[in-house]
mmCIF file of C-alpha atoms in Angstrom:
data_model
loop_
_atom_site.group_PDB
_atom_site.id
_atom_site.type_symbol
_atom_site.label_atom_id
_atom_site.label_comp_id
_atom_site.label_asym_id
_atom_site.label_seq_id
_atom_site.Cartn_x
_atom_site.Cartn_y
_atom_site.Cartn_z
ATOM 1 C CA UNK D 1 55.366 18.054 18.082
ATOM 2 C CA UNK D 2 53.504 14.987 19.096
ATOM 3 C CA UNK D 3 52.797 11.115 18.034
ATOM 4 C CA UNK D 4 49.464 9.553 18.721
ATOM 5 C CA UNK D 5 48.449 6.584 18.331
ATOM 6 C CA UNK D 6 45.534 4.101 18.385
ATOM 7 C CA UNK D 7 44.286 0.663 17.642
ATOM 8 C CA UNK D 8 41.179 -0.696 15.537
ATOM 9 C CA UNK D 9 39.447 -4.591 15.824
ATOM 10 C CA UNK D 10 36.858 -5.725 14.065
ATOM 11 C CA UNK D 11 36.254 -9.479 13.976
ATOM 12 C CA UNK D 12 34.239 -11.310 11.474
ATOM 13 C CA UNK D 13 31.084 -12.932 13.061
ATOM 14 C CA UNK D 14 29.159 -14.413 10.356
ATOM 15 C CA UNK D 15 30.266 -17.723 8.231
ATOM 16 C CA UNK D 16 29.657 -15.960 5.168
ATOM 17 C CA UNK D 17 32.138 -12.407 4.515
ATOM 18 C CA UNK D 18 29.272 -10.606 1.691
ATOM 19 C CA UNK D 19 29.252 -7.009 1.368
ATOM 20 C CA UNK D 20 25.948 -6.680 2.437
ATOM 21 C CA UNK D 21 25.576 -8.815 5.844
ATOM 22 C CA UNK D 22 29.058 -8.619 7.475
ATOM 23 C CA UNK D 23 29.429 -6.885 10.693
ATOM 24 C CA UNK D 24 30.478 -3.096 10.578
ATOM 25 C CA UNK D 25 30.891 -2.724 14.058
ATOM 26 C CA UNK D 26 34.205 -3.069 15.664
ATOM 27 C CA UNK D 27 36.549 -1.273 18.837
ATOM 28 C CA UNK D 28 38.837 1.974 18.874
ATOM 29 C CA UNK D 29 41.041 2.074 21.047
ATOM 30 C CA UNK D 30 43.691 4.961 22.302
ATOM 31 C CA UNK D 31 46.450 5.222 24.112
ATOM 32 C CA UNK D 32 44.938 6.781 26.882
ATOM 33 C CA UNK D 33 42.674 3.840 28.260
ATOM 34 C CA UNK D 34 39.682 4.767 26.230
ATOM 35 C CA UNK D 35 37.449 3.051 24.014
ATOM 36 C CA UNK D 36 34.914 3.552 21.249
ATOM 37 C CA UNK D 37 32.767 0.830 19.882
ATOM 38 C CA UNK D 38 32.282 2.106 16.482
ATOM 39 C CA UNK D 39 30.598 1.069 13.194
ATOM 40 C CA UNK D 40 30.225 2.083 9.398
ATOM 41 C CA UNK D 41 28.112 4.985 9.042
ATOM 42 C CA UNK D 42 23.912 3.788 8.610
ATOM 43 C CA UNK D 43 23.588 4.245 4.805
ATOM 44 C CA UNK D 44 26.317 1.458 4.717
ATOM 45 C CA UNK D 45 24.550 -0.982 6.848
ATOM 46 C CA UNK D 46 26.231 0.884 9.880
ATOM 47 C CA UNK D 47 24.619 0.124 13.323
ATOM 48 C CA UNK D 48 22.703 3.198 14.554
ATOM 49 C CA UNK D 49 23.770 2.815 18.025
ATOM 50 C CA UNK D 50 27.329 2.785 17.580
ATOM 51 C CA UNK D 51 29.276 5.836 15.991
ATOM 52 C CA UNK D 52 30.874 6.110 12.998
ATOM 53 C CA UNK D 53 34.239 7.449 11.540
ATOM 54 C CA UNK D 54 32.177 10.711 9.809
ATOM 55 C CA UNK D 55 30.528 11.481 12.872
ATOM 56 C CA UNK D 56 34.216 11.383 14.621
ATOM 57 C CA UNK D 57 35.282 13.248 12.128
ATOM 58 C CA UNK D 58 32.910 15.962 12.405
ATOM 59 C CA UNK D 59 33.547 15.886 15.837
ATOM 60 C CA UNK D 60 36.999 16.247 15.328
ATOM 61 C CA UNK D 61 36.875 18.841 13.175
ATOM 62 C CA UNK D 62 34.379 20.955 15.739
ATOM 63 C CA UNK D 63 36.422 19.982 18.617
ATOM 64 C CA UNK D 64 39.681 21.329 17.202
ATOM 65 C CA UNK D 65 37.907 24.253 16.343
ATOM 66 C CA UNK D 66 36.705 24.693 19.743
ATOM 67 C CA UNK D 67 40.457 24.026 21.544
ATOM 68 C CA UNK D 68 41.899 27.063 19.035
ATOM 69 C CA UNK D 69 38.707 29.432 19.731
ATOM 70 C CA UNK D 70 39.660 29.004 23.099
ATOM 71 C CA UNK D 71 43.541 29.486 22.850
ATOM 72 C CA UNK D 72 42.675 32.577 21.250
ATOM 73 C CA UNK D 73 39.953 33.563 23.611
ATOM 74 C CA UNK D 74 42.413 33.415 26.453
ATOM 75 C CA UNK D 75 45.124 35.402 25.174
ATOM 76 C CA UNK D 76 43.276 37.700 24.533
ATOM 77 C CA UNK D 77 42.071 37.918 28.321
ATOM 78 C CA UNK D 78 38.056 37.220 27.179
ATOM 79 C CA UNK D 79 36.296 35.096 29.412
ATOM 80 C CA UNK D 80 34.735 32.321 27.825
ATOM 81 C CA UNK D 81 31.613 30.734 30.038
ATOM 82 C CA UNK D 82 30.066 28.202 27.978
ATOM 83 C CA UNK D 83 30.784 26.825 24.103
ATOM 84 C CA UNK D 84 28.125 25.313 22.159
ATOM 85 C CA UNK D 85 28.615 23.741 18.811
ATOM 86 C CA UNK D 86 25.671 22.100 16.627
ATOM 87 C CA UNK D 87 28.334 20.875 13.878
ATOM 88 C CA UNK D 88 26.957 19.040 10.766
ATOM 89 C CA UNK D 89 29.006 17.047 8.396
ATOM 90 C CA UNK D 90 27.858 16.288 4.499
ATOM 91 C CA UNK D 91 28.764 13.069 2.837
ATOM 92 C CA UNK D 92 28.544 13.492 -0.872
ATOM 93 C CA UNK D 93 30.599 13.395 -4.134
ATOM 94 C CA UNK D 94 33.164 16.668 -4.696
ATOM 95 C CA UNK D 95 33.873 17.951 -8.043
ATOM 96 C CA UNK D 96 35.588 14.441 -9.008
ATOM 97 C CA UNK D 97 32.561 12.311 -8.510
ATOM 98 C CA UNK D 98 34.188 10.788 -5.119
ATOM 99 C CA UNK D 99 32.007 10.223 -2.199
ATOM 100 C CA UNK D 100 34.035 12.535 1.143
ATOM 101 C CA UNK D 101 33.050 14.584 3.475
ATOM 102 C CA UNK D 102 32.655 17.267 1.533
ATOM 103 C CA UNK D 103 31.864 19.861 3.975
ATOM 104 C CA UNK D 104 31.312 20.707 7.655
ATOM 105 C CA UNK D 105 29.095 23.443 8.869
ATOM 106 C CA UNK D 106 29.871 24.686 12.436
ATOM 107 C CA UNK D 107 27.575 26.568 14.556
ATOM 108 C CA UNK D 108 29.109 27.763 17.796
ATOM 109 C CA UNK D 109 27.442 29.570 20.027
ATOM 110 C CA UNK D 110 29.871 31.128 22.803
ATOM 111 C CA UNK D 111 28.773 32.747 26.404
ATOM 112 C CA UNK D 112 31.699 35.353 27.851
ATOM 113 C CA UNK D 113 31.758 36.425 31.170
ATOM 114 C CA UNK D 114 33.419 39.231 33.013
ATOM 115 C CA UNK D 115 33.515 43.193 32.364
ATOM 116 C CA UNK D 116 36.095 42.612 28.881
ATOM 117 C CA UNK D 117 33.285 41.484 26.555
ATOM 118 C CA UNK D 118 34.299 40.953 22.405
ATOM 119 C CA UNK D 119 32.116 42.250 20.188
ATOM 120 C CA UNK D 120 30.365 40.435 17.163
ATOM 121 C CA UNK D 121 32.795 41.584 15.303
ATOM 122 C CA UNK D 122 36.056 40.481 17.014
ATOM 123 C CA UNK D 123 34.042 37.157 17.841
ATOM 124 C CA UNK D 124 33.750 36.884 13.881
ATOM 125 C CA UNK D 125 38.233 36.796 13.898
ATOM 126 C CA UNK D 126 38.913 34.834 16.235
ATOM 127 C CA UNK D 127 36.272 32.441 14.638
ATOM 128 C CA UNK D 128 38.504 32.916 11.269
ATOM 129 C CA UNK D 129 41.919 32.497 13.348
ATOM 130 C CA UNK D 130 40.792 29.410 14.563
ATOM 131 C CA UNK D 131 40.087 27.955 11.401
ATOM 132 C CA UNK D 132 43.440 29.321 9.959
ATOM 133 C CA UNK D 133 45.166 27.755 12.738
ATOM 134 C CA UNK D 134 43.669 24.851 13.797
ATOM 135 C CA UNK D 135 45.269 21.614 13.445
ATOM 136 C CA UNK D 136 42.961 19.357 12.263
ATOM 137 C CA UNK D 137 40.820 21.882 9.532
ATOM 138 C CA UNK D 138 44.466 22.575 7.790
ATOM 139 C CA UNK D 139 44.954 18.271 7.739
ATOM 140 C CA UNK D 140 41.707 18.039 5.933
ATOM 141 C CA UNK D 141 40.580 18.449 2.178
ATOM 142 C CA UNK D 142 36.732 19.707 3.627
ATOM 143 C CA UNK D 143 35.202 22.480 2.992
ATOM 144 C CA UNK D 144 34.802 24.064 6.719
ATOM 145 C CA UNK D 145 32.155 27.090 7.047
ATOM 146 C CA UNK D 146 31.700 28.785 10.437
ATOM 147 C CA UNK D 147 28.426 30.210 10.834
ATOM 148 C CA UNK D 148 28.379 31.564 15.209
ATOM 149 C CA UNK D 149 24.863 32.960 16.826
ATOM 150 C CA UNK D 150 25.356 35.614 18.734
#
């Protein structure tokens, strides 16, 4: 179905390796040529400017949401114009007491186009196909909630 791969550095830059000076920043990189300069996320002594793995993730998570909404959207011959997402991710401890990402709000906001218009309604299914059948929200243990403005 498909492989992918990348490749993380991070190189030590201090004398001293303590847990709360050493560097958090280091490189992704992907098969594809491109590169992220990422770092831990700021409440662990991440750098603000770089990102970090939970934003990615909630990016991933939105993203693959996104790809399947659209799928869907096309089969179904609706024209999609524009896709929004504000997505927000929530660090905190599950029922367990371990720290995760616990949950991911999305808010998409779609624009169709065209004379074949879906209502709220049918907007509201393909919404909960997507999530059904997206890759990367049936790979994780998060709690995803969809919540679209129409």
């Amino acid at each position: 179905m498909g492989q992918h791969k990348t490749s993380i550095h991070w190189e030590r830059d201090t004398r001293h390796f303590n847990i709360k000076s050493y560097n958090r920043d280091h490189v992704i990189r992907f098969e594809n040529g491109v590169v992220i300069n990422a770092t831990s996320a700021p409440e662990y002594t991440g750098n603000l400017e770089l990102i970090s793995p939970e934003d990615l993730l909630v990016a991933t998570i939105s993203s693959c949401h996104m790809m399947t909404f659209l799928a869907i959207a096309s089969l179904k011959n609706w024209l999609v114009q524009t896709y929004n997402d504000q997505a927000q991710g929530f660090l905190e401890e599950n029922s367990r007491g371990r720290v995760m990402m616990n949950r991911v709000i999305l808010q998409p906001q779609v624009l169709f186009s065209g004379s074949n218009l879906p209502t709220s309604k049918e907007q509201e299914d393909i919404h909960f196909k997507a999530k059904r059948s997206g890759f990367i929200a049936n790979s994780v243990r998060t709690s995803i909630s969809i919540q679209p403005h129409f």
